[in-house]
Amino acid sequence: MDFGTRVDSDGAFAILDSFVAGGGVWLDTANCYSFWADPSGVGGASERLIGAWLRARPGMRDSVRIATKVRQNPLVPHSWPESAEGLSARAVHTGVAQSLERLGVDHIDLLWAHAEDRTVPLEETVGAFGELVSKGVARRIGAANHAAWRVERARSLAREQRVEPWTALQLRHSLVQPRPLTPLAEAGHRMLAAEDLDLARAEGLAVWSYSSLIWGSYERVDKPLPPTYEHPGTARVLAVLDDVAGELSATRNQVVLAWLMRQGIDPIVGASRVEQIEQALAARRVRLSDEHLARFAEAR
Ligand SMILES: NC(=O)c1ccc[n+]([C@@H]2O[C@H](COP(=O)([O-])OP(=O)(O)OC[C@H]3O[C@@H](n4cnc5c(N)ncnc54)[C@H](OP(=O)(O)O)[C@@H]3O)[C@@H](O)[C@H]2O)c1
């Protein structure tokens, strides 16, 4: 997300090289990253940086999978959400064509609808995403920040239209939880809910989580947990987290990532330094037992 804005190209290239060297495969970006941090007031920097890195590393396109998103890029600089592109067929096709150009690729491995657009008939969005898959432009498609019932309705419409349905969900999720029904400070974020997991398990959908490290808050005094996480459950979970991290000689972040992966959830991790991506990749070797999971379940 921060590549090309908060993280300069030398730093981002080093992180990407280290990610691939450590066995990493999937890159998650979006056409709108990161308009809020870019003097231009529009997105595109992250995709452009990944495109530049792919060009500088011949053959690399075959070693990585690229996930990007459409719906959120401001059409008028510095005017979000007012001018954010939506999910009309025209917006989706235009947005994806621009993503392909910035990335310098001929297909996207997983295309996400970044957020809902209830001003457009869902049939139209479903048809546009399905067409991109039938043309080979998107290999897979998914929904980020969507209510579970909208995803299921879209999948039903896709069946009717005989096109590829959304097969992946992307939502915000971590070990500690914000107070229920409290609005999040981050515009556009949607928490993973029980019905999302229920839907994913019933239908065999992939689940990717974002902001799972809560921006470093598990480990850093300079980044305390946001106020919405202040409740007794957080203290209980953090106490168990420290015990488990100690028993496994792992960091708090690694145990959080291992806890997500153990439930079949794929955490997307943001990194602004090589050490951060190395630590995240090493979480794949952290093995949580059923007993660890039970302790976390009780504390949550
Ligand atoms: N679909 C959506 O709506 C949505 C929303 C948000 C994010 N995402 C996706 O998810 C990705 C990650 O999300 P995110 O950046 O919001 O959350 P995150 O992964 O929880 O936070 C990333 C930040 O955590 C800090 N960090 C990472 N590893 C660390 C370590 N080992 N020790 C200490 N601090 C560490 C770094 O902060 P510093 O840079 O300050 O060091 C890093 O930039 C994004 O790049 C994006 O692809 C999707």
XYZ file of C-alpha atoms and ligand atoms in Angstrom:
348
model
C 0.000 0.000 0.000
C 2.737 2.464 0.937
C 5.138 1.618 -1.878
C 5.881 4.655 -4.019
C 4.593 7.086 -1.388
C 5.656 6.517 2.237
C 8.194 3.862 1.132
C 10.587 5.012 -1.603
C 11.552 2.854 -4.555
C 14.898 1.637 -3.142
C 13.196 0.589 0.086
C 10.270 -1.050 -1.712
C 12.550 -2.937 -4.152
C 14.545 -4.297 -1.189
C 11.350 -5.406 0.589
C 9.990 -7.048 -2.570
C 13.318 -8.828 -3.258
C 13.455 -10.108 0.294
C 9.799 -11.229 0.121
C 10.430 -13.335 -2.983
C 13.750 -14.659 -1.666
C 11.889 -15.803 1.459
C 9.304 -17.729 -0.585
C 6.614 -15.022 -0.738
C 4.275 -15.168 -3.725
C 1.181 -12.938 -3.453
C 1.367 -9.131 -3.638
C -1.722 -7.182 -2.624
C -2.156 -3.658 -3.969
C -4.969 -1.408 -5.261
C -5.424 1.187 -7.971
C -6.135 3.826 -5.289
C -2.915 3.283 -3.242
C -2.075 5.611 -1.774
C -3.985 8.701 -2.870
C -4.068 10.054 0.695
C -0.267 10.093 0.915
C 0.415 11.264 -2.647
C 0.802 14.954 -3.500
C -1.076 14.199 -6.741
C -4.195 13.362 -4.710
C -4.868 10.211 -6.773
C -3.725 6.606 -6.498
C -1.473 4.585 -8.791
C 1.938 4.936 -7.113
C 1.919 1.458 -5.552
C 0.972 -0.274 -8.820
C 3.535 1.798 -10.735
C 6.251 0.819 -8.268
C 5.408 -2.883 -8.544
C 5.437 -2.496 -12.344
C 8.887 -0.871 -12.214
C 10.180 -3.660 -9.964
C 8.827 -6.350 -12.330
C 10.525 -4.643 -15.283
C 13.813 -4.444 -13.340
C 13.649 -8.186 -12.512
C 13.244 -10.094 -15.815
C 11.215 -13.289 -15.383
C 9.818 -12.177 -12.014
C 6.220 -11.949 -13.297
C 6.068 -15.763 -13.317
C 7.261 -15.999 -9.689
C 4.651 -13.743 -8.131
C 0.871 -13.423 -8.131
C -0.617 -9.957 -8.226
C -3.843 -8.973 -6.520
C -5.168 -5.469 -7.114
C -8.431 -3.648 -6.503
C -10.795 -1.360 -8.350
C -13.350 1.069 -6.733
C -12.009 3.850 -4.505
C -9.549 5.727 -6.738
C -10.493 9.421 -6.766
C -11.393 10.623 -10.260
C -10.843 14.205 -9.096
C -7.573 14.790 -7.191
C -7.991 15.275 -3.438
C -11.701 14.513 -3.653
C -12.405 11.275 -1.792
C -14.890 9.741 -1.269
C -16.932 12.228 -3.339
C -15.229 11.428 -6.660
C -14.207 7.820 -5.947
C -14.784 5.527 -8.932
C -17.606 3.056 -8.417
C -18.420 -0.423 -9.672
C -20.316 0.333 -12.884
C -19.187 -1.808 -15.821
C -17.506 1.244 -17.317
C -15.682 2.116 -14.078
C -14.488 -1.467 -13.598
C -13.216 -1.862 -17.171
C -11.532 1.565 -17.184
C -9.979 1.049 -13.759
C -8.592 -2.381 -14.627
C -7.187 -1.220 -17.986
C -5.253 1.499 -16.126
C -4.027 -0.998 -13.500
C -2.692 -3.319 -16.224
C -0.842 -0.414 -17.768
C 0.708 0.755 -14.496
C 1.701 -2.778 -13.525
C 2.937 -3.563 -17.052
C 1.171 -6.954 -17.041
C -1.428 -8.610 -19.265
C -3.483 -10.144 -16.482
C -4.257 -9.781 -12.787
C -4.178 -12.923 -10.690
C -6.904 -11.775 -8.300
C -9.048 -8.710 -8.866
C -10.905 -7.318 -5.859
C -13.922 -5.045 -5.730
C -12.447 -2.726 -3.085
C -15.774 -1.692 -1.526
C -19.473 -1.900 -2.218
C -21.192 0.450 -4.656
C -24.903 0.304 -3.982
C -25.630 2.997 -6.580
C -24.996 0.453 -9.345
C -27.152 -2.659 -9.923
C -25.217 -5.637 -8.587
C -26.023 -7.507 -11.828
C -23.931 -4.967 -13.737
C -20.898 -5.308 -11.443
C -21.144 -9.105 -11.500
C -21.304 -9.075 -15.315
C -18.250 -6.799 -15.594
C -16.137 -8.926 -13.251
C -17.297 -12.112 -14.993
C -16.375 -10.693 -18.390
C -12.848 -9.890 -17.192
C -12.415 -13.520 -16.128
C -13.803 -14.916 -19.381
C -11.373 -12.675 -21.302
C -8.455 -13.898 -19.158
C -7.736 -10.398 -17.828
C -8.491 -11.492 -14.239
C -7.709 -15.045 -13.196
C -9.805 -14.846 -10.035
C -12.141 -12.275 -8.504
C -13.130 -11.370 -4.966
C -14.910 -8.865 -2.757
C -13.248 -6.633 -0.171
C -15.245 -4.827 2.517
C -18.571 -6.278 1.404
C -21.441 -7.462 3.594
C -21.731 -11.260 3.437
C -25.284 -11.072 2.082
C -24.117 -8.916 -0.836
C -21.384 -11.429 -1.687
C -23.866 -14.286 -1.624
C -26.344 -12.328 -3.762
C -23.547 -11.541 -6.240
C -22.578 -15.217 -6.391
C -26.184 -16.146 -7.090
C -26.387 -13.521 -9.870
C -23.148 -14.890 -11.337
C -24.693 -18.356 -11.471
C -27.713 -16.896 -13.296
C -25.446 -15.038 -15.739
C -23.238 -18.126 -16.115
C -20.109 -16.119 -15.306
C -17.318 -16.636 -12.769
C -18.417 -15.705 -9.205
C -16.394 -13.937 -6.497
C -14.422 -16.650 -4.699
C -12.481 -14.625 -2.116
C -13.224 -12.209 0.732
C -10.929 -9.484 2.102
C -11.784 -7.898 5.445
C -10.032 -6.425 8.459
C -9.291 -8.950 11.190
C -6.844 -9.578 13.996
C -6.496 -11.347 17.315
C -7.678 -8.453 19.476
C -11.041 -7.029 18.565
C -12.487 -3.512 18.650
C -15.552 -2.888 20.814
C -18.563 -4.260 18.926
C -20.778 -1.775 17.064
C -18.244 1.038 17.555
C -17.524 2.852 14.272
C -13.926 2.427 13.105
C -11.836 5.547 12.628
C -10.508 4.242 9.304
C -12.886 5.160 6.488
C -13.647 2.235 4.201
C -12.564 -0.498 6.627
C -14.957 -3.343 7.426
C -14.338 -5.903 10.163
C -14.528 -9.628 9.458
C -17.707 -10.919 11.119
C -18.900 -14.394 12.085
C -21.234 -14.509 9.073
C -18.303 -13.867 6.709
C -16.481 -16.923 8.040
C -19.724 -18.891 7.955
C -20.219 -17.986 4.275
C -16.574 -18.650 3.412
C -16.633 -22.090 5.027
C -19.967 -23.082 3.491
C -18.938 -21.972 -0.013
C -15.200 -22.674 0.055
C -14.185 -19.022 -0.340
C -10.678 -17.789 0.439
C -10.408 -15.255 3.286
C -7.653 -12.624 3.344
C -7.317 -10.340 6.350
C -5.818 -6.853 6.395
C -4.402 -4.554 9.090
C -3.859 -7.761 11.060
C -0.787 -6.359 12.830
C -2.851 -3.253 13.705
C -0.040 -1.227 12.140
C 2.557 -2.506 14.592
C 0.503 -1.870 17.756
C 1.144 -5.319 19.254
C 4.828 -4.532 19.684
C 5.419 -0.804 19.517
C 5.116 1.835 22.178
C 5.096 4.513 19.474
C 1.920 2.958 18.041
C -0.518 2.195 20.876
C -3.725 0.296 20.107
C -6.484 2.677 18.985
C -9.057 3.632 21.692
C -11.713 1.308 20.267
C -9.585 -1.658 21.427
C -9.727 -0.499 25.053
C -11.859 -3.135 26.834
C -11.209 -6.019 29.256
C -10.982 -8.630 26.458
C -7.889 -6.935 25.021
C -5.922 -7.230 28.275
C -6.887 -10.931 28.585
C -5.862 -11.681 24.988
C -2.558 -9.808 25.279
C -1.697 -11.750 28.442
C -2.258 -15.066 26.624
C -0.367 -13.706 23.603
C 2.683 -12.966 25.752
C 2.550 -16.435 27.339
C 2.242 -18.214 23.968
C 4.929 -16.051 22.330
C 7.249 -16.892 25.240
C 6.526 -20.636 25.014
C 7.196 -20.675 21.252
C 10.106 -18.196 21.250
C 8.190 -16.124 18.729
C 7.231 -12.449 18.597
C 3.735 -11.167 19.345
C 3.246 -10.328 15.646
C 4.293 -13.807 14.560
C 1.840 -15.473 16.943
C -0.958 -13.220 15.665
C -0.156 -14.191 12.063
C 0.122 -17.879 13.003
C -3.254 -17.667 14.800
C -4.877 -16.326 11.612
C -3.207 -18.868 9.326
C -4.163 -21.731 11.625
C -7.803 -20.853 10.898
C -7.242 -20.892 7.159
C -7.121 -17.087 6.904
C -4.378 -15.500 4.779
C -3.085 -12.328 6.483
C -1.840 -9.548 4.214
C 1.111 -7.841 5.895
C 2.278 -4.292 5.312
C 6.023 -3.658 5.578
C 8.129 -0.528 5.329
C 11.441 -2.250 6.163
C 13.127 -5.510 5.149
C 13.282 -6.741 8.780
C 9.493 -6.482 9.017
C 8.891 -8.708 6.010
C 11.495 -11.206 7.258
C 9.728 -11.384 10.608
C 6.359 -11.865 8.934
C 7.621 -14.649 6.656
C 9.137 -16.469 9.633
C 5.640 -16.636 11.172
C 4.918 -19.516 8.766
C 7.146 -21.683 10.962
C 5.266 -20.851 14.181
C 2.982 -23.781 15.000
C 0.069 -23.232 17.362
C -1.439 -26.294 19.062
C -5.155 -26.908 19.651
C -4.495 -26.020 23.272
C -3.084 -22.612 22.260
C -6.166 -21.971 20.130
C -8.440 -22.914 23.023
C -6.639 -20.473 25.321
C -7.099 -17.651 22.802
C -10.755 -18.576 22.244
C -11.408 -18.413 25.977
C -9.618 -15.064 26.350
C -11.456 -13.437 23.421
N -9.081 -3.928 1.525
C -8.855 -2.910 2.309
O -9.735 -2.078 2.515
C -7.497 -2.761 2.950
C -7.316 -1.826 3.959
C -6.049 -1.702 4.548
C -5.023 -2.490 4.102
N -5.223 -3.401 3.099
C -4.123 -4.257 2.608
O -3.453 -4.877 3.700
C -2.070 -4.503 3.713
C -1.581 -4.353 5.136
O -2.406 -3.460 5.821
P -1.927 -2.309 6.796
O -0.644 -1.730 6.324
O -3.115 -1.433 7.019
O -1.744 -3.066 8.184
P -0.607 -3.843 8.994
O -0.055 -4.956 8.167
O -1.273 -4.173 10.279
O 0.490 -2.733 9.309
C 1.650 -2.537 8.568
C 2.594 -1.672 9.368
O 2.878 -2.322 10.603
C 4.205 -2.028 11.001
N 4.938 -3.307 11.114
C 4.933 -4.344 10.237
N 5.744 -5.329 10.676
C 6.263 -4.909 11.851
C 7.174 -5.473 12.783
N 7.697 -6.684 12.580
N 7.494 -4.767 13.880
C 6.958 -3.546 14.092
N 6.114 -2.937 13.241
C 5.763 -3.616 12.129
C 4.817 -1.156 9.922
O 4.656 0.205 10.337
P 5.766 1.322 9.987
O 5.773 1.429 8.503
O 5.273 2.540 10.697
O 7.082 0.810 10.531
C 3.952 -1.471 8.712
O 3.907 -0.442 7.775
C -1.983 -3.231 2.871
O -0.715 -3.075 2.282
C -3.066 -3.482 1.850
O -2.547 -4.303 0.798
C -6.448 -3.558 2.538
